[in-house]
Coordinates of C-alpha atoms and ligand atoms in Angstrom, one line a residue:
X1 CA 0.1 0.3 -0.4
X2 CA 3.2 2.5 -1.3
X3 CA 1.3 3.4 -3.7
X4 CA -0.1 6.8 -3.9
X5 CA -2.5 8.9 -6.6
X6 CA 0.7 9.7 -8.1
X7 CA 1.0 5.9 -9.7
X8 CA -2.9 4.4 -9.2
X9 CA -3.9 7.5 -13.0
X10 CA 0.0 6.4 -13.7
X11 CA -1.6 2.9 -14.1
X12 CA -4.8 2.4 -14.0
X13 CA -4.6 -1.7 -13.5
X14 CA -5.3 -1.8 -10.3
X15 CA -3.3 -1.5 -6.7
X16 CA -4.7 -3.2 -3.9
X17 CA -5.2 -0.7 -0.6
X18 CA -5.2 -3.7 1.8
X19 CA -5.6 -2.4 5.7
X20 CA -8.0 -3.1 7.6
X21 CA -8.9 0.4 8.1
X22 CA -12.2 1.7 9.8
X23 CA -13.8 4.0 8.0
X24 CA -15.8 6.0 10.7
X25 CA -18.1 8.9 8.4
X26 CA -19.8 11.5 10.7
X27 CA -22.4 13.1 8.3
X28 CA -23.1 9.4 6.6
X29 CA -26.1 10.6 5.2
X30 CA -26.1 14.1 3.5
X31 CA -25.5 15.0 0.6
X32 CA -22.2 15.0 0.2
X33 CA -21.3 10.6 1.8
X34 CA -24.5 10.3 -0.9
X35 CA -23.5 12.0 -3.8
X36 CA -19.4 11.7 -4.0
X37 CA -18.0 9.5 -0.8
X38 CA -19.7 6.4 -1.2
X39 CA -20.1 6.1 -5.0
X40 CA -16.2 6.5 -4.5
X41 CA -15.8 3.6 -2.9
X42 CA -18.0 2.1 -5.2
X43 CA -15.9 3.1 -8.1
X44 CA -12.9 1.6 -5.5
X45 CA -14.6 -0.9 -5.1
X46 CA -15.3 -1.5 -8.8
X47 CA -11.6 -1.8 -9.8
X48 CA -11.1 -3.7 -7.0
X49 CA -9.1 -1.4 -5.8
X50 CA -10.2 -2.2 -2.1
X51 CA -10.0 -5.6 -0.4
X52 CA -11.1 -7.6 1.6
X53 CA -10.9 -6.0 5.2
X54 CA -12.1 -2.9 5.7
X55 CA -15.5 -1.8 7.4
X56 CA -17.3 1.5 6.1
X57 CA -19.2 2.6 9.7
X58 CA -21.8 5.6 8.2
X59 CA -23.9 7.7 11.4
X60 CA -27.0 9.3 10.8
X61 CA -30.2 10.1 12.5
X62 CA -32.0 9.8 9.1
X63 CA -32.1 5.9 9.0
X64 CA -33.4 3.5 11.4
X65 CA -31.2 0.4 10.5
X66 CA -29.0 -0.1 7.8
X67 CA -31.7 -1.9 5.1
X68 CA -33.2 2.2 4.8
X69 CA -29.5 3.2 5.0
X70 CA -28.3 0.8 2.3
X71 CA -32.2 1.7 0.3
X72 CA -31.5 5.3 0.2
X73 CA -27.8 5.3 -0.5
X74 CA -28.6 2.4 -3.7
X75 CA -31.2 5.2 -4.6
X76 CA -28.9 8.6 -4.8
X77 CA -26.2 6.1 -6.4
X78 CA -28.4 5.1 -9.3
X79 CA -30.1 9.0 -10.0
X80 CA -25.6 9.0 -10.5
X81 CA -24.8 6.8 -12.5
X82 CA -26.1 5.3 -16.1
X83 CA -25.1 1.8 -14.3
X84 CA -24.4 -0.4 -10.8
X85 CA -23.1 -3.6 -11.5
X86 CA -24.4 -5.6 -8.2
X87 CA -22.1 -7.4 -7.4
X88 CA -20.2 -4.0 -6.6
X89 CA -23.1 -2.7 -5.0
X90 CA -23.2 -6.4 -2.4
X91 CA -19.2 -6.6 -2.5
X92 CA -19.6 -2.1 -1.0
X93 CA -22.9 -3.4 0.9
X94 CA -21.0 -6.1 2.6
X95 CA -18.4 -3.3 4.4
X96 CA -21.4 -1.0 5.7
X97 CA -22.4 -0.2 8.6
X98 CA -24.9 2.3 9.8
X99 CA -24.6 3.9 13.1
X100 CA -27.6 6.1 14.0
X101 CA -26.5 8.6 16.2
X102 CA -26.4 12.3 17.5
X103 CA -24.0 14.5 17.9
X104 CA -24.9 16.2 20.6
X105 CA -25.9 12.9 22.3
X106 CA -22.7 11.7 24.3
X107 CA -24.2 8.6 24.8
X108 CA -24.4 7.4 21.1
X109 CA -20.2 8.0 21.3
X110 CA -20.3 5.5 24.4
X111 CA -21.9 4.2 21.7
X112 CA -20.4 3.9 19.1
X113 CA -16.3 3.8 21.4
X114 CA -17.3 -0.4 22.3
X115 CA -18.9 -1.1 18.8
X116 CA -15.7 0.3 17.9
X117 CA -13.7 -1.8 21.1
X118 CA -15.4 -5.5 19.6
X119 CA -15.0 -5.2 15.7
X120 CA -11.3 -4.8 16.9
X121 CA -11.3 -7.5 19.0
X122 CA -12.4 -10.3 15.8
X123 CA -10.9 -8.2 13.2
X124 CA -7.6 -6.6 14.0
X125 CA -8.0 -3.1 12.8
X126 CA -5.0 -2.1 11.7
X127 CA -6.4 2.1 11.5
X128 CA -9.4 4.4 12.2
X129 CA -10.6 7.5 9.9
X130 CA -12.6 9.4 10.8
X131 CA -14.2 11.9 8.3
X132 CA -16.3 14.8 9.2
X133 CA -18.2 15.6 6.6
X134 CA -21.0 17.4 8.4
X135 CA -21.5 21.4 8.4
X136 CA -18.1 23.1 9.7
X137 CA -20.1 23.9 13.0
X138 CA -19.7 20.5 14.2
X139 CA -16.6 19.8 13.8
X140 CA -14.4 21.0 16.3
X141 CA -18.2 19.4 18.8
X142 CA -17.3 16.7 17.5
X143 CA -13.6 15.7 17.4
X144 CA -13.6 16.5 21.0
X145 CA -16.2 14.4 21.5
X146 CA -13.8 11.4 19.7
X147 CA -11.0 12.5 22.4
X148 CA -13.7 12.8 25.4
X149 CA -14.8 9.2 24.8
X150 CA -11.4 8.0 23.7
X151 CA -12.8 6.4 19.8
X152 CA -8.8 7.1 18.3
X153 CA -7.6 4.3 20.4
X154 CA -10.2 2.6 21.4
X155 CA -8.5 -1.2 21.0
X156 CA -5.4 0.2 20.2
X157 CA -1.9 0.6 21.5
X158 CA -0.9 3.8 19.7
X159 CA -3.4 6.1 18.6
X160 CA -2.4 6.7 14.8
X161 CA -5.7 7.8 13.9
X162 CA -6.8 10.2 10.6
X163 CA -8.9 13.2 10.6
X164 CA -10.8 14.6 7.8
X165 CA -12.2 17.2 7.9
X166 CA -13.7 18.8 4.5
X167 CA -14.0 22.5 3.8
X168 CA -15.2 25.5 5.4
X169 CA -11.8 25.4 7.5
X170 CA -13.0 28.5 9.8
X171 CA -15.1 31.2 7.6
X172 CA -12.0 33.5 8.7
X173 CA -8.3 33.6 10.4
X174 CA -9.6 33.4 13.8
X175 CA -12.3 31.0 13.7
X176 CA -9.7 28.8 11.6
X177 CA -6.9 29.1 14.0
X178 CA -9.7 28.2 17.0
X179 CA -10.9 25.4 14.7
X180 CA -7.0 24.2 13.9
X181 CA -6.2 24.4 18.3
X182 CA -8.7 22.3 19.3
X183 CA -8.2 19.9 16.6
X184 CA -5.0 19.4 17.1
X185 CA -4.4 19.2 20.3
X186 CA -5.9 15.9 19.5
X187 CA -4.4 14.8 16.4
X188 CA -1.2 15.8 15.0
X189 CA -0.4 17.9 11.9
X190 CA 0.9 14.9 10.2
X191 CA -2.9 13.5 11.0
X192 CA -5.5 15.5 10.5
X193 CA -6.4 15.9 5.4
X194 CA -8.1 19.1 5.6
X195 CA -9.8 18.6 1.6
X196 CA -9.7 21.0 -1.2
X197 CA -12.2 18.6 -3.7
X198 CA -10.4 20.2 -6.2
X199 CA -6.4 19.1 -5.5
X200 CA -8.3 15.6 -6.5
X201 CA -8.8 17.5 -10.4
X202 CA -7.3 15.0 -12.8
X203 CA -6.2 18.4 -14.3
X204 CA -4.8 20.1 -11.4
X205 CA -2.9 16.6 -10.4
X206 CA -1.7 17.6 -13.7
X207 CA -0.7 21.1 -13.1
X208 CA 3.3 20.2 -11.3
X209 CA 4.0 17.6 -14.4
X210 CA 3.6 20.2 -17.6
X211 CA 4.7 22.5 -15.3
X212 CA 8.2 20.7 -14.5
X213 CA 8.7 17.5 -16.9
X214 CA 8.3 19.8 -20.1
X215 CA 11.7 20.8 -20.0
X216 CA 10.0 24.2 -23.0
X217 CA 8.0 25.1 -20.0
X218 CA 10.4 24.8 -18.2
X219 CA 12.6 26.7 -19.4
X220 CA 9.3 29.7 -19.7
X221 CA 7.7 29.8 -16.8
X222 CA 8.6 33.3 -15.2
X223 CA 8.8 36.8 -16.3
X224 CA 10.8 37.3 -18.5
X225 CA 8.7 34.6 -20.8
X226 CA 5.1 35.3 -19.6
X227 CA 3.7 37.2 -19.3
X228 CA 0.1 37.3 -17.7
X229 CA -1.0 34.1 -15.8
X230 CA -5.3 34.0 -16.0
X231 CA -7.1 31.0 -13.4
X232 CA -10.8 31.7 -13.8
X233 CA -14.1 29.7 -12.6
X234 CA -16.8 30.5 -13.4
X235 CA -20.2 28.2 -12.7
X236 CA -23.4 28.8 -14.4
X237 CA -25.0 27.3 -11.9
X238 CA -26.6 30.0 -9.2
X239 CA -26.7 28.6 -5.3
X240 CA -29.6 26.1 -5.8
X241 CA -30.1 25.1 -2.4
X242 CA -27.1 26.4 -0.5
X243 CA -28.5 29.5 -0.1
X244 CA -27.9 30.0 4.1
X245 CA -24.6 28.6 3.7
X246 CA -23.2 31.3 0.7
X247 CA -25.1 34.1 1.3
X248 CA -22.7 33.8 5.1
X249 CA -19.8 33.1 3.0
X250 CA -20.0 34.4 -0.8
X251 CA -17.5 33.6 -3.5
X252 CA -14.5 35.2 -1.8
X253 CA -15.2 32.7 0.9
X254 CA -16.9 29.6 -1.4
X255 CA -14.3 29.8 -3.9
X256 CA -11.0 31.9 -3.3
X257 CA -9.9 31.0 -0.4
X258 CA -9.6 27.3 -1.3
X259 CA -9.8 26.3 -5.0
X260 CA -8.4 29.9 -6.5
X261 CA -5.6 30.4 -4.6
X262 CA -4.3 26.2 -4.1
X263 CA -4.7 27.2 -8.2
X264 CA -2.4 29.2 -8.2
X265 CA 0.4 28.3 -5.2
X266 CA 0.6 25.7 -7.5
X267 CA 1.2 27.6 -10.6
X268 CA 3.5 29.7 -9.6
X269 CA 5.5 28.7 -6.5
X270 CA 9.4 28.0 -6.7
X271 CA 9.8 24.4 -8.1
X272 CA 10.0 21.9 -5.2
X273 CA 13.3 20.0 -4.1
X274 CA 11.8 16.1 -4.9
X275 CA 7.4 15.4 -4.9
X276 CA 7.5 14.7 -1.1
X277 CA 4.4 16.1 0.6
X278 CA 5.8 18.6 2.8
X279 CA 8.2 19.6 -0.1
X280 CA 5.2 20.6 -2.3
X281 CA 3.3 22.3 1.0
X282 CA 6.6 24.8 2.0
X283 CA 6.9 25.6 -1.9
X284 CA 3.0 26.3 -1.4
X285 CA 3.8 28.8 1.6
X286 CA 5.5 30.4 0.8
X287 CA 3.2 32.0 -2.8
X288 CA 0.6 32.0 0.5
X289 CA 3.1 34.5 2.7
X290 CA 3.7 36.3 -0.2
X291 CA -0.6 36.9 -1.1
X292 CA -0.6 37.4 3.1
X293 CA 1.5 40.4 2.1
X294 CA 0.8 41.6 -1.2
X295 CA -0.7 46.2 0.8
X296 CA -3.8 45.9 -1.3
X297 CA -3.5 49.9 -0.7
X298 CA -5.6 49.7 -4.7
X299 CA -7.2 47.6 -4.5
X300 CA -10.1 49.5 -5.9
X301 CA -8.1 49.5 -9.2
X302 CA -7.5 45.8 -8.5
X303 CA -11.1 44.3 -7.4
X304 CA -14.9 43.7 -9.5
X305 CA -17.5 42.6 -6.8
X306 CA -20.8 41.2 -8.5
X307 CA -23.5 39.7 -7.6
X308 CA -27.0 38.1 -9.8
X309 CA -29.4 40.1 -10.9
X310 CA -33.0 39.0 -12.6
X311 CA -33.0 37.4 -16.2
X312 CA -35.1 35.8 -19.1
X313 CA -33.5 33.9 -21.2
X314 CA -35.1 33.4 -24.9
X315 CA -34.2 30.8 -27.1
X316 CA -35.9 29.3 -30.6
X317 CA -38.4 28.0 -28.8
X318 CA -39.0 28.4 -24.8
X319 CA -38.7 30.9 -22.7
X320 CA -37.5 30.9 -19.9
X321 CA -37.1 33.9 -16.0
X322 CA -34.4 32.8 -13.8
X323 CA -35.0 34.6 -10.7
X324 CA -31.7 37.5 -8.9
X325 CA -29.7 36.4 -6.2
X326 CA -31.4 37.8 -4.1
X327 CA -34.2 36.2 -5.0
X328 CA -33.3 33.1 -4.3
X329 CA -34.1 30.8 -0.7
X330 CA -32.9 31.8 2.4
X331 CA -31.2 34.6 1.5
X332 CA -31.1 38.0 2.8
X333 CA -33.8 40.0 -0.2
X334 CA -30.4 43.4 0.6
X335 CA -27.9 40.8 -0.2
X336 CA -24.8 43.0 -0.2
X337 CA -23.0 39.5 -1.4
X338 CA -21.7 38.8 -3.7
X339 CA -21.4 36.0 -5.8
X340 CA -18.8 37.0 -8.4
X341 CA -15.2 38.1 -8.1
X342 CA -12.3 39.1 -10.7
X343 CA -9.1 39.8 -9.0
X344 CA -5.4 41.6 -10.9
X345 CA -2.8 40.4 -7.9
X346 CA 1.4 40.8 -8.5
X347 CA 3.9 38.5 -6.8
X348 CA 6.6 40.1 -5.7
X349 CA 9.1 37.0 -6.4
X350 CA 12.3 37.1 -8.5
X351 CA 10.3 35.0 -10.8
X352 CA 7.2 37.1 -11.5
X353 CA 8.1 40.5 -10.7
X354 CA 5.3 42.3 -12.3
X355 CA 3.3 39.6 -14.4
X356 CA -0.1 39.8 -13.2
X357 CA -1.6 37.4 -12.3
X358 CA -6.0 37.7 -13.4
X359 CA -7.8 35.7 -11.3
X360 CA -12.1 35.6 -12.0
X361 CA -14.7 33.4 -10.5
X362 CA -18.7 33.6 -10.1
X363 CA -22.2 31.7 -10.4
X364 CA -24.4 32.3 -12.5
X365 CA -21.8 32.6 -16.5
X366 CA -23.1 31.7 -18.7
X367 CA -21.0 28.7 -19.4
X368 CA -19.7 26.2 -16.4
X369 CA -15.8 26.6 -17.2
X370 CA -12.7 26.6 -15.7
X371 CA -9.2 26.5 -16.6
X372 CA -6.5 28.2 -16.6
X373 CA -4.4 30.7 -19.3
X374 CA -0.3 31.6 -19.0
X375 CA -0.4 33.8 -22.7
X376 CA 3.6 34.7 -23.1
X377 CA 5.8 37.6 -24.0
X378 CA 4.9 38.9 -27.8
X379 CA 8.9 38.3 -28.5
X380 CA 8.3 38.1 -32.2
X381 CA 11.3 38.4 -35.0
X382 CA 11.0 41.7 -35.7
X383 CA 11.0 40.5 -39.4
X384 CA 7.2 39.1 -39.3
X385 CA 5.6 41.6 -37.2
X386 CA 6.0 44.6 -39.8
X387 CA 2.2 44.2 -41.5
X388 CA 0.8 42.0 -39.4
X389 CA -0.5 41.8 -35.6
X390 CA 0.5 38.3 -34.7
X391 CA -1.4 36.0 -31.5
X392 CA 0.7 35.6 -28.9
X393 CA 1.5 32.4 -27.6
X394 CA -0.9 30.6 -24.7
X395 CA -0.9 27.5 -23.2
X396 CA -3.8 26.9 -21.4
X397 CA -4.7 23.8 -19.3
X398 CA -8.8 23.0 -18.5
X399 CA -9.4 22.0 -16.0
X400 CA -13.2 21.6 -16.5
X401 CA -15.9 19.7 -18.1
X402 CA -13.6 19.2 -20.3
X403 CA -10.2 18.6 -19.3
X404 CA -7.1 19.0 -21.8
X405 CA -5.1 21.8 -22.6
X406 CA -4.5 23.2 -25.9
X407 CA -0.9 25.6 -27.0
X408 CA -2.0 28.2 -29.3
X409 CA 1.4 29.2 -32.1
X410 CA 1.7 30.6 -34.9
X411 CA 1.9 29.4 -38.4
X412 CA 1.9 30.0 -42.4
X413 CA -1.2 30.5 -43.6
X414 CA -1.2 27.6 -46.9
X415 CA -0.8 28.7 -49.8
X416 CA -0.3 33.1 -48.9
X417 CA 2.1 35.4 -49.2
X418 CA 4.2 35.4 -45.8
X419 CA -0.1 35.5 -43.9
X420 CA 0.4 33.8 -40.5
X421 CA -2.4 32.5 -38.2
X422 CA -3.4 31.0 -35.0
X423 CA -3.8 27.8 -35.0
X424 CA -4.6 25.2 -31.8
X425 CA -2.8 22.2 -30.5
X426 CA -5.5 19.3 -27.9
X427 CA -4.8 16.6 -25.9
X428 CA -8.5 16.3 -24.7
X429 CA -7.4 14.4 -22.2
X430 CA -11.6 13.7 -20.9
X431 CA -12.4 12.9 -24.4
X432 CA -10.4 9.9 -25.5
X433 CA -11.5 7.0 -25.6
X434 CA -11.7 4.8 -22.5
X435 CA -10.4 7.1 -20.2
X436 CA -12.8 7.3 -17.7
X437 CA -11.5 9.8 -15.7
X438 CA -11.8 8.9 -11.6
X439 CA -13.9 11.3 -9.5
X440 CA -11.7 13.6 -7.2
X441 CA -12.8 11.9 -3.8
X442 CA -11.9 8.5 -5.4
X443 CA -8.2 9.5 -4.7
X444 CA -8.9 11.7 -2.1
X445 CA -10.2 9.0 0.2
X446 CA -7.5 6.5 -1.6
X447 CA -4.9 9.5 -0.6
X448 CA -6.0 9.6 2.9
X449 CA -6.3 5.3 3.1
X450 CA -2.5 5.7 1.3
X451 CA -1.6 8.5 4.5
X452 CA -0.4 10.8 1.2
X453 CA -1.3 14.6 2.0
X454 CA -0.3 16.1 -1.3
X455 CA -3.7 17.1 -2.3
X456 CA -4.8 17.9 0.9
X457 CA -4.0 21.6 2.1
X458 CA -1.6 21.9 5.4
X459 CA -2.2 24.1 8.6
X460 CA -0.4 26.4 7.1
X461 CA -1.8 27.0 3.6
X462 CA -5.1 27.7 5.4
X463 CA -3.6 29.7 7.6
X464 CA -1.8 32.2 5.3
X465 CA -4.7 32.8 2.5
X466 CA -7.3 33.1 5.9
X467 CA -4.7 36.1 5.7
X468 CA -5.1 37.3 2.7
X469 CA -8.2 37.0 2.2
X470 CA -9.5 38.3 5.2
X471 CA -7.4 41.0 4.2
X472 CA -9.2 41.9 0.6
X473 CA -12.3 42.0 3.1
X474 CA -11.5 44.1 5.1
X475 CA -9.1 46.9 2.5
X476 CA -12.5 46.7 0.4
X477 CA -15.3 47.1 3.7
X478 CA -13.2 50.6 4.4
X479 CA -13.2 51.3 0.7
X480 CA -16.1 51.1 0.3
X481 CA -16.3 48.7 -3.3
X482 CA -18.3 48.5 -4.6
X483 CA -20.7 45.2 -5.7
X484 CA -22.1 45.6 -9.4
X485 CA -25.1 43.9 -10.9
X486 CA -24.6 41.5 -13.0
X487 CA -27.8 39.7 -15.4
X488 CA -28.4 35.8 -14.5
X489 CA -26.4 33.6 -17.1
X490 CA -24.2 36.7 -18.2
X491 CA -20.7 36.6 -18.8
X492 CA -20.7 38.3 -15.2
X493 CA -20.3 42.8 -14.6
X494 CA -18.4 44.5 -17.6
X495 CA -15.7 46.2 -15.4
X496 CA -14.4 43.0 -15.0
X497 CA -14.1 43.3 -19.2
X498 CA -12.6 46.3 -18.5
X499 CA -10.3 45.4 -16.1
X500 CA -7.9 43.5 -17.8
X501 CA -8.9 45.9 -21.1
X502 CA -7.4 48.7 -19.3
X503 CA -4.1 47.3 -19.7
X504 CA -4.7 46.0 -22.7
X505 CA -5.3 41.9 -22.8
X506 CA -8.9 40.4 -22.8
X507 CA -10.2 37.5 -19.9
X508 CA -9.3 34.0 -22.6
X509 CA -12.4 32.4 -21.9
X510 CA -13.4 36.0 -23.3
X511 CA -11.7 35.8 -26.5
Ligands
NAP1 N1 -22.7 18.6 -0.6 C1 -22.2 18.9 -1.5 O1 -21.5 18.6 -2.7 C2 -20.2 19.0 -0.6 C3 -19.3 19.7 -1.8 C4 -18.2 20.1 -1.0 C5 -18.5 19.7 0.4 N2 -19.7 19.9 1.5 C6 -18.7 19.7 2.8 O2 -19.1 19.2 3.3 C7 -20.1 19.0 4.1 C8 -21.8 18.0 4.6 O3 -22.0 18.7 3.7 P1 -23.6 17.8 2.6 O4 -23.9 19.0 1.3 O5 -23.0 17.0 3.0 O6 -24.4 18.9 3.7 P2 -25.7 17.6 4.3 O7 -26.2 17.5 3.3 O8 -26.5 19.1 5.1 O9 -25.6 17.2 5.4 C9 -25.2 17.1 6.5 C10 -25.1 15.7 7.8 O10 -25.3 15.6 9.1 C11 -25.7 15.0 10.6 N3 -26.2 16.0 11.4 C12 -26.7 17.0 11.3 N4 -26.8 17.2 12.7 C13 -26.5 16.3 12.9 C14 -27.2 15.8 14.3 N5 -26.9 17.1 15.2 N6 -26.2 14.5 14.7 C15 -25.4 13.8 14.0 N7 -26.2 13.9 12.7 C16 -26.4 14.8 12.3 C17 -27.0 14.8 9.6 O11 -27.4 13.6 8.9 P3 -29.2 13.0 9.4 O12 -30.1 14.3 8.9 O13 -29.5 12.2 9.6 O14 -29.1 13.3 11.0 C18 -25.9 14.4 7.6 O15 -25.5 12.9 7.4 C19 -20.2 20.3 5.0 O16 -19.0 20.7 5.8 C20 -20.0 21.1 3.2 O17 -19.8 22.5 3.0 C21 -20.1 19.3 0.5

């Protein structure tokens, strides 16, 4: 079991996990468990990666017994997958247990402890993984109860239990620090796995490979050759039924503090000396520290905040009205929460000085698209630019929905008098026949069992990213940064386009 996700993906053949682990899933009846965690386990079973020893103990209140729970899980899995293989499902179901438990009821934790000890006697458990797939307000409370009721050590000589914690980790630096102080009294940092599910995405894991295993990019990955960097995570959906959570969070905490800054750190960090989780994390931390040191005094010129308004989308045969953010379920009708943000920033280091980095994310935009665009400097031979304007070289790393890479370069138009036209060289990973990209959670679960923390965020990364986000929030308040309105299902506020036009550039998703 020494293979990590990287090797797993390079070779989609079986790499067995043969440790006898207990996976205790708090929030086992919730949306995340139904739609991500259990389907990921199903896939691991289908790919024959899990052997016969493990147990998943899902906790929740809403189902009375295992049969009810399995029936509900099966229904969710059926909605998600076109086809369920009954052989794989039966195998997974035989490893699943349901334990009715309320976070508020201490007796339930005591019962769980007895249950774990009993199981350990018969099954010789090698390790426990406690997964908190619950609302963040319960994170500290559950961890304290795990400690109080001896659930980490129950039946074990040494405590080697892991804690997996969903996002968001705090809602600002102070709350994140408080939560971390609580957790670190119970679990060592080595055993705390903070999830940022974007890190499990195929193309995010590909960033370092593209950067470091291709000399043509490696040699050019600096201010001498790169004109600007763009990262955009555009969503077409609204807040759905997460209104209450989103209105407190907004795009800045929902997308920037975690996913966008994580991507930014992988793109801009210095080269790690090796591929250990600790080394990579250290390099990322250097980026987060620099961000947190940014003085942001002219943020008013570098930021655009927006919130979607209602819109009517007319197609040939239909007319669809889309609600404004403030009309959505559980949203304050006077809400000032930003559902869109664009930000221009710089990193003041030797590699990136004066290279603008443009970040953007929003809800209810006209298309779902997440990508990273690296635009190279227009360093053309003068002979070719005397009578024509050439396009710059652009490396586009496509994260979703399409996964792949494209490279724009210039070529001679056939049968022309040296007229030059841009062409795109495309690698579409997700279009490849027989390639079925593993789901984010599949790899993340594999790695947490294997103990590889590369795809999880360290406390240092989280703490500096919060410091940076807190600073932006504070500056926005002090400088009363405007909240632009943009019609739902469009390209976002016009001001975001002007942010780049002022620099004679355009967003690569708008070209
Ligand atoms: N859903 C997603 O796609 C998604 C994506 C990324 C991150 N996340 C994060 O994952 C976490 C879980 O989200 P979710 O969408 O799964 O939430 P959810 O659907 O509301 O599920 C909450 C879970 O917590 C349990 N629970 C709530 N109060 C409880 C109590 N007092 N005692 C015992 N169990 C209790 C619920 O069980 P019962 O109702 O059965 O008691 C349920 O299993 C959150 O931190 C969220 O931010 C979710």
